[in-house]
CSV table of C-alpha atoms in Angstrom, one decimal:
chain,number,residue,atom,x,y,z
A,1,MET,CA,-233.8,-240.7,104.1
A,2,ASP,CA,-236.3,-241.7,101.4
A,3,TYR,CA,-236.3,-245.5,101.1
A,4,ARG,CA,-235.9,-245.1,97.3
A,5,GLU,CA,-232.4,-243.7,98.0
A,6,SER,CA,-231.4,-246.9,99.7
A,7,LEU,CA,-232.5,-249.3,96.9
A,8,LEU,CA,-229.6,-251.0,95.3
A,9,LYS,CA,-229.3,-250.8,91.5
A,10,ASN,CA,-228.2,-253.3,88.9
A,11,VAL,CA,-227.6,-256.0,91.4
A,12,HIS,CA,-226.6,-258.6,88.8
A,13,VAL,CA,-223.4,-256.7,87.9
A,14,ASN,CA,-220.1,-258.6,88.7
A,15,LEU,CA,-221.9,-261.8,89.5
A,16,PRO,CA,-219.6,-264.5,88.0
A,17,LEU,CA,-220.9,-266.5,85.1
A,18,PRO,CA,-222.0,-270.1,85.7
A,19,GLU,CA,-219.7,-271.4,82.9
A,20,SER,CA,-216.6,-269.8,81.5
A,21,THR,CA,-217.7,-270.5,77.9
A,22,GLY,CA,-220.9,-269.8,76.2
A,23,GLU,CA,-223.0,-266.8,75.2
A,24,THR,CA,-224.5,-264.4,77.7
A,25,PHE,CA,-227.4,-261.9,77.1
A,26,LEU,CA,-228.2,-259.4,79.8
A,27,VAL,CA,-230.6,-256.6,80.7
A,28,ARG,CA,-229.7,-253.2,79.3
A,29,GLY,CA,-230.0,-250.0,81.3
A,30,ASP,CA,-230.5,-249.4,85.0
A,31,TYR,CA,-233.1,-250.8,87.4
A,32,GLU,CA,-233.7,-250.9,91.1
A,33,TYR,CA,-233.9,-254.0,93.2
A,34,TRP,CA,-237.4,-254.1,94.9
A,35,HIS,CA,-238.0,-256.8,97.5
A,36,TYR,CA,-240.1,-257.7,100.5
A,37,GLY,CA,-240.5,-254.8,102.8
A,38,CYS,CA,-238.1,-252.5,101.0
A,39,ASP,CA,-240.5,-249.5,101.3
A,40,GLY,CA,-241.5,-250.2,104.9
A,41,PHE,CA,-244.6,-252.2,103.9
A,42,ASP,CA,-244.7,-255.8,105.2
A,43,ASP,CA,-245.6,-258.0,102.3
A,44,LYS,CA,-243.6,-261.1,103.3
A,45,GLY,CA,-245.2,-264.3,102.0
A,46,TRP,CA,-247.3,-262.8,99.2
A,47,GLY,CA,-245.8,-259.7,97.6
A,48,CYS,CA,-243.2,-261.3,95.3
A,49,GLY,CA,-245.1,-260.6,92.1
A,50,TYR,CA,-245.7,-257.0,93.1
A,51,ARG,CA,-242.0,-256.5,93.9
A,52,THR,CA,-240.9,-258.0,90.6
A,53,LEU,CA,-243.3,-255.7,88.8
A,54,GLN,CA,-241.9,-252.7,90.8
A,55,THR,CA,-238.4,-253.7,89.6
A,56,ILE,CA,-239.6,-253.7,86.0
A,57,CYS,CA,-241.4,-250.3,86.6
A,58,SER,CA,-238.1,-248.9,88.0
A,59,TRP,CA,-236.4,-249.8,84.7
A,60,MET,CA,-239.2,-248.0,82.8
A,61,ARG,CA,-238.9,-244.9,85.0
A,62,ILE,CA,-235.2,-244.6,84.8
A,63,ASN,CA,-234.5,-245.5,81.2
A,64,LYS,CA,-237.5,-243.8,79.7
A,65,ASN,CA,-237.1,-240.7,81.8
A,66,LEU,CA,-240.6,-240.9,83.2
A,67,ASP,CA,-242.0,-238.5,85.8
A,68,GLN,CA,-244.3,-241.0,87.5
A,69,SER,CA,-243.0,-242.9,90.5
A,70,VAL,CA,-242.9,-246.7,90.8
A,71,PRO,CA,-246.5,-247.7,91.8
A,72,THR,CA,-247.1,-248.9,95.4
A,73,LEU,CA,-248.6,-252.3,96.1
A,74,ARG,CA,-252.0,-250.7,96.8
A,75,SER,CA,-252.0,-248.7,93.6
A,76,ILE,CA,-251.2,-251.8,91.7
A,77,GLN,CA,-254.2,-253.5,93.3
A,78,GLU,CA,-256.3,-250.4,92.5
A,79,THR,CA,-255.2,-250.5,88.9
A,80,LEU,CA,-256.3,-254.1,88.5
A,81,VAL,CA,-259.7,-253.4,90.1
A,82,SER,CA,-260.2,-250.4,87.8
A,83,LEU,CA,-259.5,-252.7,84.8
A,84,GLU,CA,-262.1,-255.1,86.2
A,85,ASP,CA,-259.5,-257.8,86.3
A,86,LYS,CA,-260.1,-258.1,90.1
A,87,GLU,CA,-263.1,-257.6,92.5
A,88,GLN,CA,-263.2,-254.6,94.8
A,89,ASN,CA,-262.1,-256.7,97.8
A,90,PHE,CA,-258.8,-257.3,96.1
A,91,ILE,CA,-257.7,-253.8,97.3
A,92,GLY,CA,-255.9,-254.3,100.7
A,93,SER,CA,-255.8,-258.0,100.3
A,94,ARG,CA,-252.8,-260.3,100.4
A,95,ASP,CA,-253.6,-262.0,97.1
A,96,TRP,CA,-250.8,-262.8,94.8
A,97,ILE,CA,-250.3,-261.5,91.3
A,98,GLY,CA,-248.6,-263.2,88.4
A,99,SER,CA,-247.3,-262.5,84.9
A,100,ILE,CA,-250.8,-261.8,83.4
A,101,GLU,CA,-251.5,-259.1,86.0
A,102,VAL,CA,-248.0,-257.6,85.5
A,103,CYS,CA,-248.8,-257.4,81.8
A,104,LEU,CA,-252.1,-255.6,82.5
A,105,VAL,CA,-250.5,-253.0,84.8
A,106,LEU,CA,-247.6,-252.3,82.5
A,107,ASP,CA,-250.1,-251.6,79.7
A,108,GLU,CA,-252.3,-249.4,81.8
A,109,VAL,CA,-249.6,-247.4,83.6
A,110,TYR,CA,-246.9,-247.2,80.9
A,111,LYS,CA,-248.8,-248.0,77.7
A,112,VAL,CA,-246.3,-250.8,77.2
A,113,LEU,CA,-247.6,-254.1,75.7
A,114,SER,CA,-246.1,-257.4,76.8
A,115,LYS,CA,-245.6,-260.8,75.3
A,116,ILE,CA,-246.8,-263.7,77.5
A,117,ILE,CA,-245.0,-267.0,77.0
A,118,HIS,CA,-246.6,-270.0,78.7
A,119,VAL,CA,-244.3,-272.9,79.4
A,120,PRO,CA,-246.4,-276.0,80.3
A,121,SER,CA,-243.7,-277.5,82.5
A,122,GLY,CA,-240.3,-276.8,83.9
A,123,ARG,CA,-238.8,-279.6,81.8
A,124,GLN,CA,-239.9,-277.7,78.7
A,125,LEU,CA,-238.1,-274.4,79.5
A,126,ILE,CA,-235.2,-275.5,77.2
A,127,ASN,CA,-237.6,-275.1,74.3
A,128,TYR,CA,-238.0,-271.4,74.9
A,129,VAL,CA,-234.3,-270.4,75.2
A,130,SER,CA,-234.3,-268.7,71.8
A,131,ALA,CA,-237.3,-266.5,72.7
A,132,LEU,CA,-235.7,-265.4,76.0
A,133,ARG,CA,-232.4,-264.8,74.3
A,134,GLU,CA,-234.0,-262.7,71.6
A,135,HIS,CA,-235.7,-260.6,74.2
A,136,PHE,CA,-232.5,-259.5,75.8
A,137,GLU,CA,-230.8,-259.0,72.4
A,138,GLN,CA,-233.6,-256.9,71.0
A,139,LYS,CA,-235.4,-255.3,74.0
A,140,GLY,CA,-233.2,-255.5,77.1
A,141,CYS,CA,-236.0,-255.0,79.7
A,142,PRO,CA,-236.3,-257.2,82.8
A,143,ILE,CA,-238.7,-260.1,82.6
A,144,MET,CA,-241.3,-261.4,85.0
A,145,MET,CA,-241.4,-265.1,85.6
A,146,GLY,CA,-244.1,-266.9,87.7
A,147,GLY,CA,-245.2,-270.5,88.2
A,148,ASP,CA,-247.9,-272.5,89.9
A,149,ARG,CA,-246.1,-275.3,91.8
A,150,ASP,CA,-242.9,-273.2,91.9
A,151,CYS,CA,-244.9,-270.8,94.1
A,152,SER,CA,-242.8,-267.7,93.7
A,153,SER,CA,-242.4,-264.9,91.2
A,154,LYS,CA,-239.0,-263.9,90.0
A,155,GLY,CA,-237.3,-261.3,87.9
A,156,ILE,CA,-235.1,-262.5,85.0
A,157,VAL,CA,-232.4,-260.2,83.9
A,158,GLY,CA,-230.3,-262.4,81.7
A,159,ILE,CA,-229.6,-265.8,80.1
A,160,HIS,CA,-226.4,-267.7,79.7
A,161,VAL,CA,-226.3,-270.4,77.0
A,162,GLY,CA,-223.3,-272.5,78.0
A,163,GLU,CA,-221.6,-275.5,76.4
A,164,LYS,CA,-223.2,-277.9,78.9
A,165,ASP,CA,-226.3,-276.1,80.3
A,166,THR,CA,-228.5,-273.0,80.1
A,167,TYR,CA,-229.0,-270.6,83.0
A,168,LEU,CA,-231.4,-267.8,83.8
A,169,LEU,CA,-230.2,-264.8,85.8
A,170,VAL,CA,-232.7,-264.6,88.7
A,171,ILE,CA,-233.5,-261.5,90.7
A,172,ASP,CA,-235.3,-263.0,93.8
A,173,PRO,CA,-237.6,-260.5,95.5
A,174,HIS,CA,-238.0,-262.6,98.6
A,175,PHE,CA,-235.2,-260.9,100.5
A,176,VAL,CA,-236.3,-259.4,103.8
A,177,GLY,CA,-234.5,-256.5,105.5
A,178,LYS,CA,-232.1,-253.9,104.3
A,179,ALA,CA,-229.9,-254.9,101.4
A,180,LYS,CA,-226.6,-253.4,102.5
A,181,SER,CA,-224.5,-254.4,99.4
A,182,VAL,CA,-224.7,-256.2,96.2
A,183,GLU,CA,-222.1,-258.6,97.5
A,184,GLN,CA,-224.4,-259.6,100.4
A,185,LEU,CA,-227.1,-260.5,97.8
A,186,HIS,CA,-224.7,-262.5,95.7
A,187,ASN,CA,-223.3,-264.4,98.6
A,188,ASN,CA,-226.7,-265.4,99.8
A,189,ASN,CA,-228.1,-266.4,96.4
A,190,TRP,CA,-230.7,-263.6,96.2
A,191,ILE,CA,-229.2,-262.9,92.8
A,192,VAL,CA,-228.2,-266.2,91.1
A,193,TRP,CA,-227.6,-268.0,87.9
A,194,GLN,CA,-230.2,-270.8,88.0
A,195,ASN,CA,-229.8,-273.8,85.8
A,196,LEU,CA,-232.9,-274.6,83.7
A,197,LYS,CA,-232.7,-278.1,85.1
A,198,ASP,CA,-233.3,-276.8,88.6
A,199,PHE,CA,-236.7,-275.3,88.0
A,200,VAL,CA,-239.7,-277.4,89.0
A,201,GLU,CA,-240.5,-280.0,86.4
A,202,SER,CA,-244.1,-280.4,87.4
A,203,SER,CA,-244.8,-276.6,87.4
A,204,PHE,CA,-245.9,-274.5,84.5
A,205,TYR,CA,-244.3,-271.1,84.1
A,206,ASN,CA,-245.5,-267.8,82.6
A,207,PHE,CA,-243.1,-265.2,81.4
A,208,CYS,CA,-244.1,-261.6,80.9
A,209,LEU,CA,-241.8,-259.9,78.3
A,210,PRO,CA,-242.3,-256.2,78.1
A,211,GLN,CA,-242.1,-255.1,74.5
A,212,VAL,CA,-240.1,-252.0,75.0
A,213,SER,CA,-236.4,-251.5,74.1
A,214,LEU,CA,-233.6,-249.3,75.2
């Protein structure tokens, strides 16, 4: 069976809200959950940014009825080298990518521009709630989130503005193995509503918001 047939879709569906009251804004349309090793390639420890990009690319492919397949990790590296963003030895390396590289690849592969939001520290995330909310209201595409001291990339597919706190709906690409069910991912917090207060205060964060709507 083709590994793509085993990828779970829309893994945030039916995850309980963190607060019973408030406003919730979610991704629109379908996407696949790409994670460490899901295509048989071992990228544990370094491929989280690539996997989040692949999740976004799956949204593009499915909802825009595109013929091209989701790019492989190597083709992502080749694209960045062709754009002269990286040196030739980047191809085949285990170097990470972040929101800026995701922005470049989406533009090159899908001709989709992205907005980059730079948040100087985790404690300032609350100041950008309106921008993230507006993205899901107006665009509906998954978001890439990366940080420096919070050394992992994540997909963001929703925001909940509650009476007490605000939460981001995180799609964590660090899962290793075969994801057998959405419930398995929920129960082990691979898909989770994360309170803004729980992000690393001393880390900056970059968001890549693809400017394409459904």
